[in-house]
CSV table of C-alpha atoms in Angstrom, one decimal:
chain,number,residue,atom,x,y,z
A,412,MET,CA,109.3,90.3,73.4
A,413,PRO,CA,109.4,94.0,74.6
A,414,ASP,CA,111.3,96.5,73.0
A,415,LYS,CA,114.4,97.3,75.1
A,416,THR,CA,116.9,100.4,73.2
A,417,PHE,CA,114.6,102.8,74.9
A,418,LEU,CA,117.0,101.9,77.7
A,419,ASP,CA,120.0,102.9,75.7
A,420,TRP,CA,118.8,106.6,75.7
A,421,PRO,CA,120.4,108.8,77.5
A,422,PHE,CA,117.9,109.1,80.8
A,423,PHE,CA,119.0,106.2,81.9
A,424,GLU,CA,122.3,105.1,84.1
A,425,ALA,CA,123.5,101.8,84.6
A,426,ARG,CA,121.8,100.9,87.4
A,427,HIS,CA,118.3,101.3,86.4
A,428,GLN,CA,119.6,98.7,82.6
A,429,ALA,CA,120.0,96.4,86.3
A,430,LEU,CA,117.2,96.9,87.4
A,431,HIS,CA,115.1,96.2,84.2
A,432,ALA,CA,116.6,93.0,83.5
A,433,GLY,CA,116.4,91.5,87.4
A,434,LEU,CA,113.1,92.4,87.3
A,435,VAL,CA,112.0,91.3,83.6
A,436,SER,CA,113.6,88.6,84.9
A,437,TRP,CA,111.2,88.4,87.9
A,438,CYS,CA,108.3,88.2,86.4
A,439,GLY,CA,109.3,85.6,84.4
A,440,GLN,CA,110.3,83.6,86.9
A,441,GLY,CA,109.0,84.7,90.8
A,442,LEU,CA,105.7,86.6,90.2
A,443,ALA,CA,102.7,84.4,90.8
A,444,ASP,CA,99.1,85.0,88.6
A,445,ALA,CA,97.3,87.2,90.7
A,446,ARG,CA,93.1,85.9,92.0
A,447,HIS,CA,91.0,88.5,91.5
A,448,ASP,CA,88.4,86.5,93.3
A,449,ASP,CA,89.7,88.3,97.0
A,450,VAL,CA,91.6,91.3,95.4
A,451,GLU,CA,92.5,92.3,99.1
A,452,ALA,CA,94.1,89.1,99.6
A,453,ALA,CA,95.9,89.3,96.5
A,454,CYS,CA,96.5,92.3,97.0
A,455,ARG,CA,98.7,91.2,100.8
A,456,ALA,CA,99.7,88.5,98.9
A,457,LEU,CA,101.6,90.6,96.1
A,458,VAL,CA,102.8,93.3,98.5
A,459,ALA,CA,104.6,90.1,100.6
A,460,GLN,CA,106.0,88.7,97.0
A,461,LEU,CA,107.2,92.1,95.9
A,462,GLY,CA,108.9,92.7,99.5
A,463,GLY,CA,110.5,89.3,99.1
A,464,GLY,CA,112.1,89.9,96.5
A,465,GLY,CA,113.6,93.3,97.1
A,466,TRP,CA,111.8,95.1,95.0
A,467,LEU,CA,110.0,97.3,97.1
A,468,ARG,CA,113.4,98.4,98.3
A,469,TYR,CA,113.2,100.9,95.4
A,470,CYS,CA,109.5,103.0,96.9
A,471,VAL,CA,111.5,104.2,100.3
A,472,PRO,CA,114.7,106.0,100.6
A,473,ALA,CA,118.9,104.1,101.3
A,474,ALA,CA,119.0,104.7,105.1
A,475,TYR,CA,115.4,102.9,105.6
A,476,GLY,CA,115.8,99.8,103.5
A,477,GLY,CA,115.3,101.4,100.2
A,478,MET,CA,117.8,100.7,96.4
A,479,SER,CA,118.5,104.6,96.7
A,480,GLU,CA,119.0,108.0,99.0
A,481,THR,CA,116.5,109.2,97.8
A,482,LEU,CA,113.6,108.3,95.1
A,483,ASP,CA,114.5,107.5,91.9
A,484,VAL,CA,111.8,108.5,89.9
A,485,ARG,CA,113.5,106.8,86.8
A,486,ALA,CA,113.6,103.1,89.2
A,487,LEU,CA,110.4,103.7,89.8
A,488,CYS,CA,108.9,104.6,86.6
A,489,LEU,CA,111.5,101.4,85.2
A,490,ALA,CA,109.4,99.7,88.1
A,491,ARG,CA,107.0,100.1,87.4
A,492,GLU,CA,106.2,99.8,83.3
A,493,ILE,CA,107.6,96.5,83.9
A,494,LEU,CA,104.9,95.5,87.1
A,495,GLY,CA,102.0,96.9,84.6
A,496,TYR,CA,103.3,95.0,81.2
A,497,HIS,CA,103.0,91.7,83.2
A,498,SER,CA,100.7,92.2,86.0
A,499,ALA,CA,97.7,95.3,86.6
A,500,LEU,CA,97.3,94.0,90.1
A,501,ALA,CA,101.0,94.0,90.9
A,502,ASP,CA,101.6,97.6,90.0
A,503,PHE,CA,99.3,98.6,91.0
A,504,SER,CA,100.5,97.1,95.0
A,505,PHE,CA,104.5,98.1,94.5
A,506,ALA,CA,102.7,101.5,93.0
A,507,MET,CA,100.6,102.2,96.7
A,508,GLN,CA,103.7,101.4,98.4
A,509,GLY,CA,105.4,104.3,97.8
A,510,LEU,CA,102.8,106.6,97.2
A,511,GLY,CA,101.3,105.9,100.3
A,512,SER,CA,104.8,106.6,102.3
A,513,GLY,CA,106.2,109.3,99.7
A,514,ALA,CA,105.2,111.8,101.6
A,515,ILE,CA,107.0,110.1,104.8
A,516,SER,CA,109.9,109.8,102.2
A,517,LEU,CA,109.9,114.1,101.0
A,518,PHE,CA,108.7,115.2,104.9
A,519,GLY,CA,107.9,113.0,107.4
A,520,SER,CA,110.4,113.1,111.0
A,521,GLU,CA,113.6,111.0,110.9
A,522,ALA,CA,111.3,109.3,114.0
A,523,LEU,CA,108.1,108.8,111.2
A,524,LYS,CA,111.0,108.0,108.7
A,525,GLN,CA,112.3,105.4,110.6
A,526,ALA,CA,109.5,103.9,112.1
A,527,TYR,CA,107.3,103.0,108.8
A,528,LEU,CA,109.7,103.3,106.2
A,529,PRO,CA,111.1,100.0,106.4
A,530,GLY,CA,108.4,98.1,107.0
A,531,VAL,CA,107.0,99.7,102.9
A,532,ALA,CA,110.4,97.9,102.0
A,533,GLU,CA,109.8,94.4,103.6
A,534,GLY,CA,106.1,94.4,102.7
A,535,ILE,CA,104.9,93.8,106.2
A,536,SER,CA,103.1,97.2,106.4
A,537,ILE,CA,101.1,98.0,103.8
A,538,ALA,CA,100.3,101.3,103.8
A,539,GLY,CA,98.0,103.9,101.4
A,540,PHE,CA,97.0,107.7,100.5
A,541,ALA,CA,93.9,109.4,101.6
A,542,LEU,CA,93.4,112.5,99.8
A,543,SER,CA,90.4,111.9,98.2
A,544,GLU,CA,86.8,113.2,99.3
A,545,ARG,CA,83.0,113.5,97.5
A,546,GLU,CA,83.1,117.0,97.4
A,547,ALA,CA,86.7,117.1,97.2
A,548,GLY,CA,88.5,114.8,93.8
A,549,SER,CA,89.9,117.6,91.7
A,550,ASP,CA,89.7,120.7,94.1
A,551,VAL,CA,92.1,119.2,96.7
A,552,ALA,CA,91.7,122.7,98.3
A,553,ALA,CA,88.2,121.6,99.2
A,554,LEU,CA,88.3,118.6,101.4
A,555,THR,CA,86.0,119.2,104.7
A,556,THR,CA,87.8,115.9,107.2
A,557,ARG,CA,88.9,117.7,109.5
A,558,ALA,CA,91.8,117.7,112.2
A,559,VAL,CA,90.9,119.6,115.8
A,560,ARG,CA,94.3,121.0,118.2
A,561,VAL,CA,93.9,118.9,121.2
A,562,ASP,CA,95.8,118.3,124.5
A,563,GLY,CA,99.2,116.6,122.7
A,564,GLY,CA,98.1,115.9,119.5
A,565,TYR,CA,94.6,116.0,116.9
A,566,ARG,CA,91.0,114.7,117.1
A,567,LEU,CA,90.4,114.1,113.2
A,568,SER,CA,87.1,113.5,111.7
A,569,GLY,CA,86.2,113.3,108.7
A,570,GLU,CA,85.5,110.7,105.6
A,571,LYS,CA,88.3,109.7,102.5
A,572,THR,CA,86.5,107.6,99.5
A,573,TRP,CA,88.5,106.3,96.8
A,574,ILE,CA,91.5,105.4,99.2
A,575,SER,CA,93.7,102.6,97.4
A,576,ASN,CA,93.8,100.4,100.3
A,577,GLY,CA,91.2,101.8,102.3
A,578,ALA,CA,90.5,98.4,103.4
A,579,ILE,CA,93.7,96.6,104.4
A,580,ALA,CA,96.2,100.0,104.6
A,581,ASP,CA,99.0,99.1,108.2
A,582,VAL,CA,99.2,103.1,108.3
A,583,LEU,CA,97.6,106.2,105.5
A,584,THR,CA,99.5,109.2,104.8
A,585,VAL,CA,95.9,111.6,105.3
A,586,PHE,CA,95.2,115.1,104.4
A,587,ALA,CA,92.6,117.0,106.8
A,588,ARG,CA,91.5,121.1,107.7
A,589,VAL,CA,93.5,123.4,110.7
A,590,GLY,CA,92.0,125.5,111.7
A,591,GLU,CA,90.8,128.4,110.4
A,592,ALA,CA,92.0,129.0,106.9
A,593,PRO,CA,90.3,129.1,103.5
A,594,GLY,CA,91.3,126.3,101.3
A,595,ALA,CA,95.2,125.1,100.2
A,596,GLU,CA,96.2,126.7,103.2
A,597,GLY,CA,94.3,125.3,105.7
A,598,LEU,CA,95.7,122.4,104.9
A,599,ALA,CA,97.7,120.1,106.4
A,600,ALA,CA,99.4,115.8,106.3
A,601,PHE,CA,99.6,112.8,109.0
A,602,VAL,CA,100.4,109.8,109.9
A,603,VAL,CA,97.8,107.6,110.8
A,604,GLN,CA,97.5,104.4,112.0
A,605,THR,CA,94.5,102.3,110.3
A,606,ALA,CA,94.4,99.9,114.0
A,607,THR,CA,93.6,103.3,116.2
A,608,ALA,CA,90.0,103.8,117.1
A,609,GLY,CA,87.8,105.4,115.7
A,610,PHE,CA,88.6,104.2,112.3
A,611,GLU,CA,86.5,102.9,110.2
A,612,ILE,CA,86.1,101.5,106.9
A,613,VAL,CA,82.7,102.0,105.3
A,614,GLU,CA,82.3,100.5,102.3
A,615,ARG,CA,84.3,98.4,100.2
A,616,ILE,CA,84.3,99.6,96.5
A,617,ASP,CA,84.2,97.7,93.7
A,618,VAL,CA,85.2,99.0,90.8
A,619,MET,CA,85.2,97.7,86.7
A,620,ALA,CA,89.2,96.6,87.1
A,621,PRO,CA,89.8,95.1,90.2
A,622,HIS,CA,90.9,96.9,93.0
A,623,PRO,CA,90.4,97.6,96.9
A,624,LEU,CA,89.0,100.9,97.3
A,625,ALA,CA,87.1,101.8,99.7
A,626,THR,CA,85.1,104.5,101.0
A,627,ILE,CA,87.1,104.9,105.1
A,628,ARG,CA,85.8,107.6,108.4
A,629,PHE,CA,87.8,108.9,110.8
A,630,ASN,CA,85.4,108.9,114.1
A,631,ASP,CA,87.2,111.8,116.1
A,632,CYS,CA,90.5,109.2,115.4
A,633,PHE,CA,93.7,110.9,118.2
A,634,VAL,CA,96.6,111.2,116.2
A,635,PRO,CA,99.6,112.5,118.5
A,636,ASP,CA,102.2,115.8,117.5
A,637,ASP,CA,105.0,113.2,116.1
A,638,HIS,CA,102.5,112.1,113.6
A,639,LEU,CA,102.5,115.8,111.7
A,640,ILE,CA,103.8,115.6,108.6
A,641,GLY,CA,105.3,119.0,108.2
A,642,GLY,CA,103.6,121.8,109.8
A,643,PRO,CA,100.4,122.9,110.1
A,644,GLY,CA,99.2,124.4,106.2
A,645,GLU,CA,102.1,122.8,104.4
A,646,GLY,CA,99.8,120.2,103.4
A,647,PHE,CA,98.8,121.1,100.3
A,648,ARG,CA,102.0,121.5,99.2
A,649,ILE,CA,103.4,118.2,100.5
A,650,ALA,CA,100.4,116.2,99.1
A,651,MET,CA,100.8,118.4,95.5
A,652,ALA,CA,105.2,117.2,96.0
A,653,THR,CA,104.2,113.4,95.6
A,654,LEU,CA,101.7,114.0,93.1
A,655,ASP,CA,104.5,115.5,92.2
A,656,VAL,CA,107.1,112.3,92.4
A,657,PHE,CA,104.5,110.3,91.7
A,658,ARG,CA,102.3,111.0,88.4
A,659,SER,CA,104.9,110.6,85.6
A,660,THR,CA,105.0,106.6,87.1
A,661,VAL,CA,100.9,106.9,85.9
A,662,GLY,CA,102.1,107.5,82.7
A,663,ALA,CA,105.3,104.7,83.5
A,664,ALA,CA,102.1,101.6,84.0
A,665,ALA,CA,100.2,102.9,81.5
A,666,LEU,CA,103.0,102.4,78.4
A,667,GLY,CA,103.5,99.2,80.2
A,668,PHE,CA,99.5,98.1,79.8
A,669,ALA,CA,100.8,99.5,76.6
A,670,ARG,CA,103.4,97.8,75.1
A,671,ARG,CA,101.4,94.6,76.6
A,672,ALA,CA,98.8,94.8,73.6
A,673,ASN,CA,101.1,96.3,70.9
A,674,ASP,CA,103.2,92.6,71.0
A,675,GLU,CA,99.5,90.9,71.9
A,676,ALA,CA,98.4,92.6,69.6
A,677,LEU,CA,102.4,92.6,67.0
A,678,ARG,CA,101.5,88.3,67.6
A,679,HIS,CA,98.2,88.1,67.0
A,680,ALA,CA,98.5,90.3,63.7
A,681,LEU,CA,101.9,88.0,62.4
A,682,GLY,CA,99.5,84.0,63.2
A,683,ARG,CA,95.6,85.2,62.7
A,684,LYS,CA,94.3,84.5,59.0
A,685,LEU,CA,91.9,86.3,57.0
A,686,PHE,CA,91.1,85.7,53.1
A,687,GLY,CA,93.9,84.1,53.3
A,688,ARG,CA,96.6,85.7,54.0
A,689,PRO,CA,98.0,87.7,57.1
A,690,LEU,CA,96.9,89.6,58.9
A,691,ALA,CA,99.8,91.6,59.1
A,692,ASP,CA,99.9,91.9,55.5
A,693,LEU,CA,97.0,94.3,55.2
A,694,GLN,CA,97.5,98.1,54.6
A,695,MET,CA,95.0,98.9,57.0
A,696,THR,CA,96.7,96.3,60.6
A,697,GLN,CA,99.9,98.0,59.2
A,698,ALA,CA,98.6,101.2,59.8
A,699,SER,CA,97.5,100.9,63.6
A,700,LEU,CA,100.9,98.8,65.0
A,701,ALA,CA,102.4,102.3,63.0
A,702,ASP,CA,100.2,104.6,65.1
A,703,MET,CA,100.9,102.0,68.5
A,704,ALA,CA,104.9,102.2,67.8
A,705,VAL,CA,104.3,106.0,67.6
A,706,ALA,CA,103.0,106.6,69.9
A,707,ILE,CA,104.1,104.1,72.6
A,708,ASP,CA,107.7,106.4,72.2
A,709,SER,CA,106.8,109.4,72.3
A,710,SER,CA,104.7,108.4,75.6
A,711,ALA,CA,108.5,106.7,76.4
A,712,LEU,CA,109.9,109.9,75.5
A,713,LEU,CA,107.9,111.7,78.0
A,714,VAL,CA,107.8,110.1,81.1
A,715,TYR,CA,111.5,109.5,81.3
A,716,ARG,CA,111.9,112.9,80.3
A,717,ALA,CA,109.8,113.6,83.9
A,718,ALA,CA,111.6,111.3,85.6
A,719,TRP,CA,114.8,112.6,84.7
A,720,ALA,CA,114.1,115.5,85.6
A,721,LYS,CA,113.3,115.2,88.7
A,722,ASP,CA,115.8,112.6,89.6
A,723,ARG,CA,118.6,115.8,88.0
A,724,GLY,CA,116.7,117.9,90.5
A,725,GLN,CA,115.0,120.5,87.7
A,726,PRO,CA,113.7,123.8,88.6
A,727,ARG,CA,110.0,123.1,86.8
A,728,VAL,CA,109.1,119.3,86.6
A,729,THR,CA,105.8,119.5,87.6
A,730,ARG,CA,104.1,120.1,84.6
A,731,GLU,CA,106.4,117.6,82.9
A,732,ALA,CA,105.0,115.2,85.1
A,733,ALA,CA,101.6,116.0,83.8
A,734,MET,CA,102.6,115.8,79.8
A,735,ALA,CA,103.9,112.6,80.5
A,736,LYS,CA,100.7,111.0,82.6
A,737,LEU,CA,98.2,113.0,79.1
A,738,HIS,CA,99.8,111.9,77.0
A,739,ALA,CA,101.4,108.4,78.7
A,740,THR,CA,97.1,107.2,80.1
A,741,GLU,CA,95.6,108.3,76.6
A,742,SER,CA,98.3,106.9,74.6
A,743,ALA,CA,97.0,104.0,75.9
A,744,GLN,CA,94.1,103.8,76.1
A,745,ARG,CA,93.6,104.6,72.1
A,746,ILE,CA,96.2,101.6,71.8
A,747,ILE,CA,94.5,99.3,74.3
A,748,ASP,CA,91.4,100.5,72.0
A,749,ALA,CA,92.8,99.2,68.6
A,750,ALA,CA,94.3,96.3,69.2
A,751,LEU,CA,91.3,94.7,71.3
A,752,GLN,CA,90.1,95.9,67.5
A,753,LEU,CA,91.9,94.2,65.8
A,754,PHE,CA,92.4,90.3,67.4
A,755,GLY,CA,87.9,91.5,66.3
A,756,GLY,CA,85.6,89.3,68.6
A,757,GLN,CA,87.2,87.4,71.0
A,758,GLY,CA,89.1,90.3,72.5
A,759,VAL,CA,85.9,91.2,74.3
A,760,VAL,CA,86.2,87.5,75.3
A,761,SER,CA,86.4,87.8,79.8
A,762,GLY,CA,89.6,86.5,80.3
A,763,GLU,CA,91.5,87.7,77.2
A,764,ILE,CA,95.1,90.0,77.4
A,765,VAL,CA,92.7,92.5,76.0
A,766,GLU,CA,90.1,92.7,76.9
A,767,ARG,CA,92.0,92.6,81.3
A,768,LEU,CA,93.5,95.6,79.9
A,769,TYR,CA,91.1,97.3,78.4
A,770,ARG,CA,89.3,97.3,81.5
A,771,GLU,CA,92.1,98.1,83.7
A,772,ILE,CA,93.6,100.9,81.4
A,773,ARG,CA,90.4,103.6,82.1
A,774,ALA,CA,91.3,104.3,85.3
A,775,LEU,CA,95.1,105.4,85.0
A,776,ARG,CA,93.0,108.6,82.9
A,777,ILE,CA,91.8,109.5,86.2
A,778,TYR,CA,93.0,108.6,88.9
A,779,GLU,CA,96.7,111.4,90.8
A,780,GLY,CA,94.8,114.5,88.5
A,781,ALA,CA,92.4,113.0,85.5
A,782,SER,CA,93.7,114.4,82.3
A,783,GLU,CA,91.4,116.8,82.6
A,784,VAL,CA,93.3,117.9,85.4
A,785,GLN,CA,96.3,118.4,83.7
A,786,LYS,CA,95.2,119.7,80.3
A,787,VAL,CA,94.7,122.5,83.3
A,788,VAL,CA,98.1,122.2,84.6
A,789,ILE,CA,100.5,122.0,81.7
A,790,ALA,CA,97.9,125.4,80.2
A,791,ARG,CA,99.1,127.7,83.2
A,792,GLN,CA,102.6,127.0,83.1
A,793,ALA,CA,102.0,127.8,79.8
A,794,LEU,CA,101.2,130.4,80.1
A,795,ALA,CA,102.5,131.8,83.3
A,796,ALA,CA,106.0,131.5,80.9
A,797,VAL,CA,105.1,134.6,79.3
A,798,ALA,CA,102.9,136.4,81.2
C-alpha cells in the first residue's frame, strides 16, 4: 500500500483527506483497465467513467458543476497522484479535462463558463488545449496560427501539433496570433468547437506510451466574438497562468508513478530470492530503496508546497510550480529506472507494471514545459530576486 502519512502534513485539510480516501477506494473498485489497442476509445470511456464517478467535478468551479468554489490545486494534485498510481491513461483523461477547460475556468466570460464547463464536469464533453506548433513548443511566443478579424468574430487558420485529445476533443482552447503585435504581445485565446467547419484532423501521432495525440489544422474556421477568452493580446498571459495551475499537477502524476514503482520494488525485493536470501537483504538493494524513499518525499513536499501556495493566493507561484514539476518528473524517471533494474530481465517484459511505468514517465519530463525550460524559469526568478 502506498504511504499515506503525507496526508497529515499541514498542506492539507479534511476535504483533501476525504478526497484521497474516496478516490483510492473508487480506483480499487471501479476503475476499469484501459485498453491500449484503441486509445481514443479508451480515453472516451475513461472520461465518461470519471465523470460518472463525480471526479471530474474537481476540474471546474462549483458554480458550473464543480466541487470547490475555485479550482483547488491541492485536490487536482491528489487526484492526479492517485490516478497516476493506478492508471496513467486515467490520469491523462482527468488532467486534460482540467487543462483543456482551465483557461475558461480562470478567464472565460460567464457565458463561456455556463456553456462549456458543466459538460466537462459531467464527462459528456471532452476538452483539449491547443498551444504547441512544430516550431513553437517551448517558445510559445513563436506560434504562427493566426486569427483574422472579420464581421462578428475571427477566422482561424494554422496548424497545431502534439495536441492531447486533438482527435477526440469536443472543445479546444486554442492560442493564435491576432493583429500585428510581435511575439507574446500578439497572442489571443479562443474557445473552438471541433464541429466547426474547417477543423481538420491531419494526423494521429503514435507514441511510446499510447495517448491520443494529434496534429490538427484550422482552415479558415469561424470563431464568434464571444468565444474569445479575455482580450486580444492576452493569450500569452492566459496560457502561462493556466500552466501555473496545472504544472504542479504534472509533478503529482509523476509522484503517483514513482510511488507505484517503489511499491512494486519493495514487494519484489522482499519476495525475490538471490543467493539463498531475499533480495531485500542486500545492501545495494537497500541503498536503492532508500534513495527512492528520499526522492519520493522530497517530490511530494515540492508538489504540495506549490499547490498550497497557489490555493492560498501566494504572490509567487511560478517558481514553486516549476520546481515541483522539474524535481518530481526527473526523480520519478530515476525511481522507475531503479525499480526496473531490481526486477532484472523480468522488468523489461512487455506488460509488466514497471515496464509500463518506464514508458509512461518519459513524456512528463517534456510536456507543459520540458525540464530544461523549468530550469530557465527557476534561474530567472532566482536572479530577479537579487537584481
